[in-house]
Amino acid sequence: MHELKRSDVVKLVALQSNKYQKDVVEILDAYYTVLQEAILTGYKITIPKIGTFGNSQVDAKPERMGYNPQTAEPMMLSAQEAFNKPVFRFSPTFKETMKQETLGKVL
C-alpha cells in the first residue's frame, strides 16, 4: 500500500488546480478547521461522490465489575462519560468506483 503525505497531497492539488502550493496549504488548513468545528457542533458534512463526516454518540457506562485478563482477578472499572466519536462513511458511489477500479486491476 502506498502512502500520500500531506505535502504530496498539496503538490498534487496545486498541479491539478494550477495554484501555488502556499495557497493550497491555506485552503486545506481552512477546510480542516471548518470540518472539525462543524463535526464538534453536531453537523454532518457530506462531500458528494466521496462520503459523509459526522459523529456517533457513545453512551455513558456506569462503574462496573470487570477482571484483569492477565491474572483473572476481579477489579472495579471506573465509570465513563458519554462522548461523540467522529466517523466517516464512504458514499455508495465511491465504494462502487473503488470496487470497479480494484476489479480492473485484478483482471
Coordinates of N, CA and C in Angstrom, one line a residue:
M1 N 0.8 -1.2 0.0 CA 0.0 0.0 0.0 C 0.9 1.2 0.0
H2 N 0.6 2.2 -0.8 CA 1.3 3.4 -0.9 C 0.7 4.5 0.0
E3 N 1.5 5.4 0.4 CA 1.0 6.5 1.3 C 1.3 7.8 0.7
L4 N 0.3 8.7 0.8 CA 0.4 10.1 0.4 C 0.5 10.9 1.6
K5 N 1.5 11.6 1.8 CA 1.7 12.5 2.9 C 1.0 13.8 2.6
R6 N 0.8 14.7 3.6 CA 0.2 16.0 3.3 C 0.9 16.8 2.3
S7 N 2.2 16.8 2.3 CA 3.0 17.5 1.3 C 2.7 17.0 -0.1
D8 N 2.6 15.7 -0.2 CA 2.3 15.1 -1.5 C 0.9 15.5 -2.0
V9 N -0.1 15.5 -1.1 CA -1.4 16.0 -1.5 C -1.4 17.4 -1.9
V10 N -0.7 18.3 -1.2 CA -0.6 19.7 -1.5 C 0.0 19.8 -2.9
K11 N 1.1 19.1 -3.2 CA 1.7 19.2 -4.6 C 0.7 18.8 -5.7
L12 N 0.0 17.7 -5.4 CA -0.9 17.2 -6.5 C -2.1 18.1 -6.7
V13 N -2.6 18.7 -5.6 CA -3.7 19.6 -5.7 C -3.3 20.9 -6.4
A14 N -2.1 21.3 -6.1 CA -1.5 22.5 -6.7 C -1.4 22.3 -8.2
L15 N -0.9 21.1 -8.6 CA -0.7 20.9 -10.0 C -2.1 20.8 -10.7
Q16 N -3.0 20.1 -10.1 CA -4.3 19.9 -10.7 C -5.1 21.2 -10.9
S17 N -4.9 22.1 -9.9 CA -5.7 23.3 -9.8 C -5.0 24.5 -10.4
N18 N -3.7 24.3 -10.7 CA -2.9 25.4 -11.2 C -2.8 26.5 -10.2
K19 N -2.6 26.2 -9.0 CA -2.4 27.1 -7.8 C -1.1 26.9 -7.2
Y20 N -0.6 28.0 -6.5 CA 0.6 27.9 -5.7 C 0.4 26.9 -4.5
Q21 N 1.5 26.2 -4.2 CA 1.4 25.3 -3.0 C 1.0 26.0 -1.7
K22 N 1.5 27.3 -1.6 CA 1.2 28.1 -0.4 C -0.3 28.3 -0.3
D23 N -1.0 28.6 -1.4 CA -2.4 28.8 -1.4 C -3.2 27.5 -1.1
V24 N -2.7 26.4 -1.6 CA -3.3 25.1 -1.4 C -3.2 24.8 0.1
V25 N -2.1 25.0 0.8 CA -1.9 24.8 2.2 C -2.9 25.6 3.0
E26 N -3.1 26.9 2.6 CA -4.1 27.7 3.3 C -5.5 27.2 3.2
I27 N -5.8 26.7 2.0 CA -7.2 26.2 1.7 C -7.4 24.9 2.5
L28 N -6.4 24.0 2.5 CA -6.5 22.7 3.2 C -6.7 23.0 4.7
D29 N -5.9 23.9 5.3 CA -6.0 24.3 6.7 C -7.4 24.8 7.0
A30 N -7.9 25.7 6.2 CA -9.2 26.3 6.4 C -10.3 25.2 6.3
Y31 N -10.1 24.3 5.4 CA -11.1 23.1 5.2 C -11.1 22.3 6.4
Y32 N -9.9 21.9 6.9 CA -9.8 21.1 8.1 C -10.5 21.8 9.3
T33 N -10.3 23.1 9.5 CA -10.9 23.8 10.6 C -12.4 23.8 10.5
V34 N -12.9 24.0 9.3 CA -14.3 24.0 9.1 C -14.9 22.7 9.4
L35 N -14.3 21.6 8.9 CA -14.8 20.2 9.2 C -14.8 20.0 10.7
Q36 N -13.7 20.3 11.3 CA -13.6 20.0 12.8 C -14.6 20.7 13.6
E37 N -14.8 22.0 13.3 CA -15.8 22.8 14.1 C -17.2 22.3 13.8
A38 N -17.5 22.0 12.5 CA -18.8 21.5 12.2 C -19.1 20.2 12.9
I39 N -18.2 19.3 12.9 CA -18.4 18.0 13.5 C -18.6 18.1 15.0
L40 N -17.8 19.0 15.6 CA -17.8 19.2 17.1 C -19.2 19.8 17.5
T41 N -19.8 20.6 16.6 CA -21.1 21.2 16.9 C -22.3 20.4 16.5
G42 N -22.0 19.1 16.0 CA -23.1 18.2 15.7 C -23.5 18.2 14.2
Y43 N -22.9 18.9 13.4 CA -23.3 18.9 11.9 C -22.7 17.6 11.2
K44 N -23.4 17.2 10.2 CA -22.8 16.2 9.3 C -22.4 17.0 8.0
I45 N -21.2 16.6 7.5 CA -20.7 17.2 6.3 C -20.7 16.1 5.2
T46 N -21.4 16.4 4.1 CA -21.5 15.4 3.0 C -20.7 16.0 1.9
I47 N -19.8 15.2 1.4 CA -19.0 15.5 0.2 C -19.5 14.6 -0.9
P48 N -20.2 15.2 -1.9 CA -20.7 14.3 -3.0 C -19.7 13.4 -3.6
K49 N -20.0 12.2 -3.9 CA -19.2 11.2 -4.5 C -18.1 10.7 -3.7
I50 N -17.9 11.2 -2.4 CA -16.8 10.7 -1.6 C -17.4 10.1 -0.3
G51 N -18.2 10.9 0.5 CA -18.7 10.4 1.7 C -19.2 11.5 2.7
T52 N -19.5 11.0 3.9 CA -20.0 11.9 5.0 C -19.2 11.8 6.2
F53 N -18.9 13.0 6.7 CA -18.2 13.1 8.1 C -19.4 13.4 9.1
G54 N -19.2 12.9 10.2 CA -20.2 13.1 11.3 C -19.7 12.6 12.6
N55 N -20.6 12.4 13.5 CA -20.2 11.8 14.8 C -21.3 10.8 15.3
S56 N -20.8 9.9 16.1 CA -21.7 8.9 16.6 C -21.6 9.0 18.2
Q57 N -22.8 9.0 18.8 CA -22.9 9.1 20.2 C -22.5 7.8 20.9
V58 N -21.6 7.9 21.8 CA -21.2 6.7 22.6 C -21.8 6.9 24.0
D59 N -22.6 6.0 24.4 CA -23.3 6.1 25.7 C -22.4 6.1 26.9
A60 N -22.9 6.7 28.0 CA -22.2 6.6 29.2 C -22.2 5.2 29.8
K61 N -21.2 4.8 30.5 CA -21.2 3.5 31.1 C -21.0 3.7 32.6
P62 N -21.8 3.0 33.4 CA -21.7 3.1 34.9 C -20.4 2.4 35.4
E63 N -20.1 2.6 36.6 CA -19.0 1.9 37.3 C -19.4 0.4 37.3
R64 N -18.5 -0.5 37.0 CA -18.9 -1.9 37.0 C -17.8 -2.8 37.3
M65 N -18.1 -4.0 37.6 CA -17.1 -5.1 37.9 C -16.5 -5.7 36.7
G66 N -15.2 -5.8 36.6 CA -14.6 -6.4 35.5 C -13.5 -7.4 36.0
Y67 N -12.5 -7.7 35.2 CA -11.4 -8.6 35.6 C -10.2 -8.2 34.9
N68 N -9.0 -8.5 35.5 CA -7.7 -8.3 34.8 C -7.5 -9.6 33.9
P69 N -7.4 -9.4 32.6 CA -7.3 -10.5 31.7 C -6.0 -11.3 31.9
Q70 N -5.0 -10.7 32.5 CA -3.7 -11.5 32.7 C -3.8 -12.4 34.0
T71 N -4.4 -11.8 35.0 CA -4.4 -12.6 36.3 C -5.8 -13.1 36.6
A72 N -6.8 -12.7 35.9 CA -8.2 -13.1 36.1 C -8.8 -12.7 37.5
E73 N -8.1 -11.7 38.1 CA -8.6 -11.1 39.4 C -9.7 -10.1 39.1
P74 N -10.7 -10.1 39.9 CA -11.8 -9.2 39.8 C -11.3 -7.8 40.1
M75 N -11.8 -6.8 39.4 CA -11.5 -5.4 39.7 C -12.6 -4.5 39.3
M76 N -12.7 -3.3 39.9 CA -13.7 -2.3 39.6 C -13.3 -1.4 38.4
L77 N -14.1 -1.4 37.4 CA -13.9 -0.5 36.3 C -14.6 0.8 36.5
S78 N -13.9 1.9 36.2 CA -14.5 3.2 36.5 C -15.5 3.6 35.5
A79 N -16.4 4.5 35.9 CA -17.5 5.0 35.0 C -16.9 5.8 33.8
Q80 N -17.6 5.8 32.7 CA -17.2 6.6 31.6 C -18.3 7.5 31.2
E81 N -18.0 8.7 30.8 CA -19.0 9.7 30.4 C -19.3 9.4 28.9
A82 N -20.5 9.9 28.5 CA -20.9 9.8 27.1 C -20.0 10.8 26.3
F83 N -19.7 10.4 25.1 CA -19.0 11.3 24.2 C -19.3 11.1 22.8
N84 N -18.9 12.0 21.9 CA -19.1 11.9 20.5 C -17.9 11.3 19.8
K85 N -18.0 10.3 19.0 CA -16.9 9.7 18.3 C -17.0 10.1 16.9
P86 N -16.0 10.7 16.3 CA -16.0 11.1 14.9 C -16.0 9.9 14.0
V87 N -16.8 10.0 12.9 CA -17.0 8.9 12.0 C -16.9 9.4 10.6
F88 N -16.5 8.5 9.6 CA -16.6 8.9 8.2 C -17.2 7.7 7.5
R89 N -18.2 7.9 6.7 CA -18.8 6.8 5.9 C -18.6 7.2 4.4
F90 N -18.1 6.2 3.7 CA -17.9 6.4 2.2 C -19.3 6.3 1.5
S91 N -19.4 7.1 0.5 CA -20.6 7.1 -0.3 C -20.7 5.8 -1.1
P92 N -22.0 5.4 -1.5 CA -22.1 4.2 -2.3 C -21.4 4.4 -3.7
T93 N -21.4 5.7 -4.2 CA -20.7 5.9 -5.5 C -19.2 5.7 -5.3
F94 N -18.6 6.2 -4.2 CA -17.2 6.0 -4.0 C -16.9 4.5 -3.9
K95 N -17.7 3.8 -3.1 CA -17.5 2.3 -2.9 C -17.5 1.6 -4.2
E96 N -18.5 1.9 -5.0 CA -18.7 1.2 -6.3 C -17.5 1.5 -7.2
T97 N -17.0 2.8 -7.2 CA -15.9 3.2 -8.1 C -14.6 2.4 -7.6
M98 N -14.4 2.3 -6.3 CA -13.3 1.6 -5.8 C -13.3 0.1 -6.1
K99 N -14.5 -0.5 -6.1 CA -14.7 -1.9 -6.4 C -14.4 -2.1 -7.9
Q100 N -14.9 -1.2 -8.8 CA -14.6 -1.4 -10.2 C -13.1 -1.2 -10.5
E101 N -12.5 -0.2 -9.8 CA -11.1 0.0 -10.0 C -10.2 -1.2 -9.6
T102 N -10.6 -1.8 -8.5 CA -9.9 -2.9 -7.9 C -10.1 -4.1 -8.9
L103 N -11.3 -4.3 -9.4 CA -11.6 -5.4 -10.3 C -10.8 -5.3 -11.6
G104 N -10.7 -4.0 -12.0 CA -10.0 -3.8 -13.3 C -8.5 -4.1 -13.1
K105 N -7.9 -3.8 -11.9 CA -6.5 -4.1 -11.7 C -6.2 -5.6 -11.5
V106 N -7.2 -6.3 -11.0 CA -7.0 -7.7 -10.8 C -7.1 -8.5 -12.1
L107 N -8.0 -8.0 -13.0 CA -8.2 -8.7 -14.3 C -7.2 -8.4 -15.3

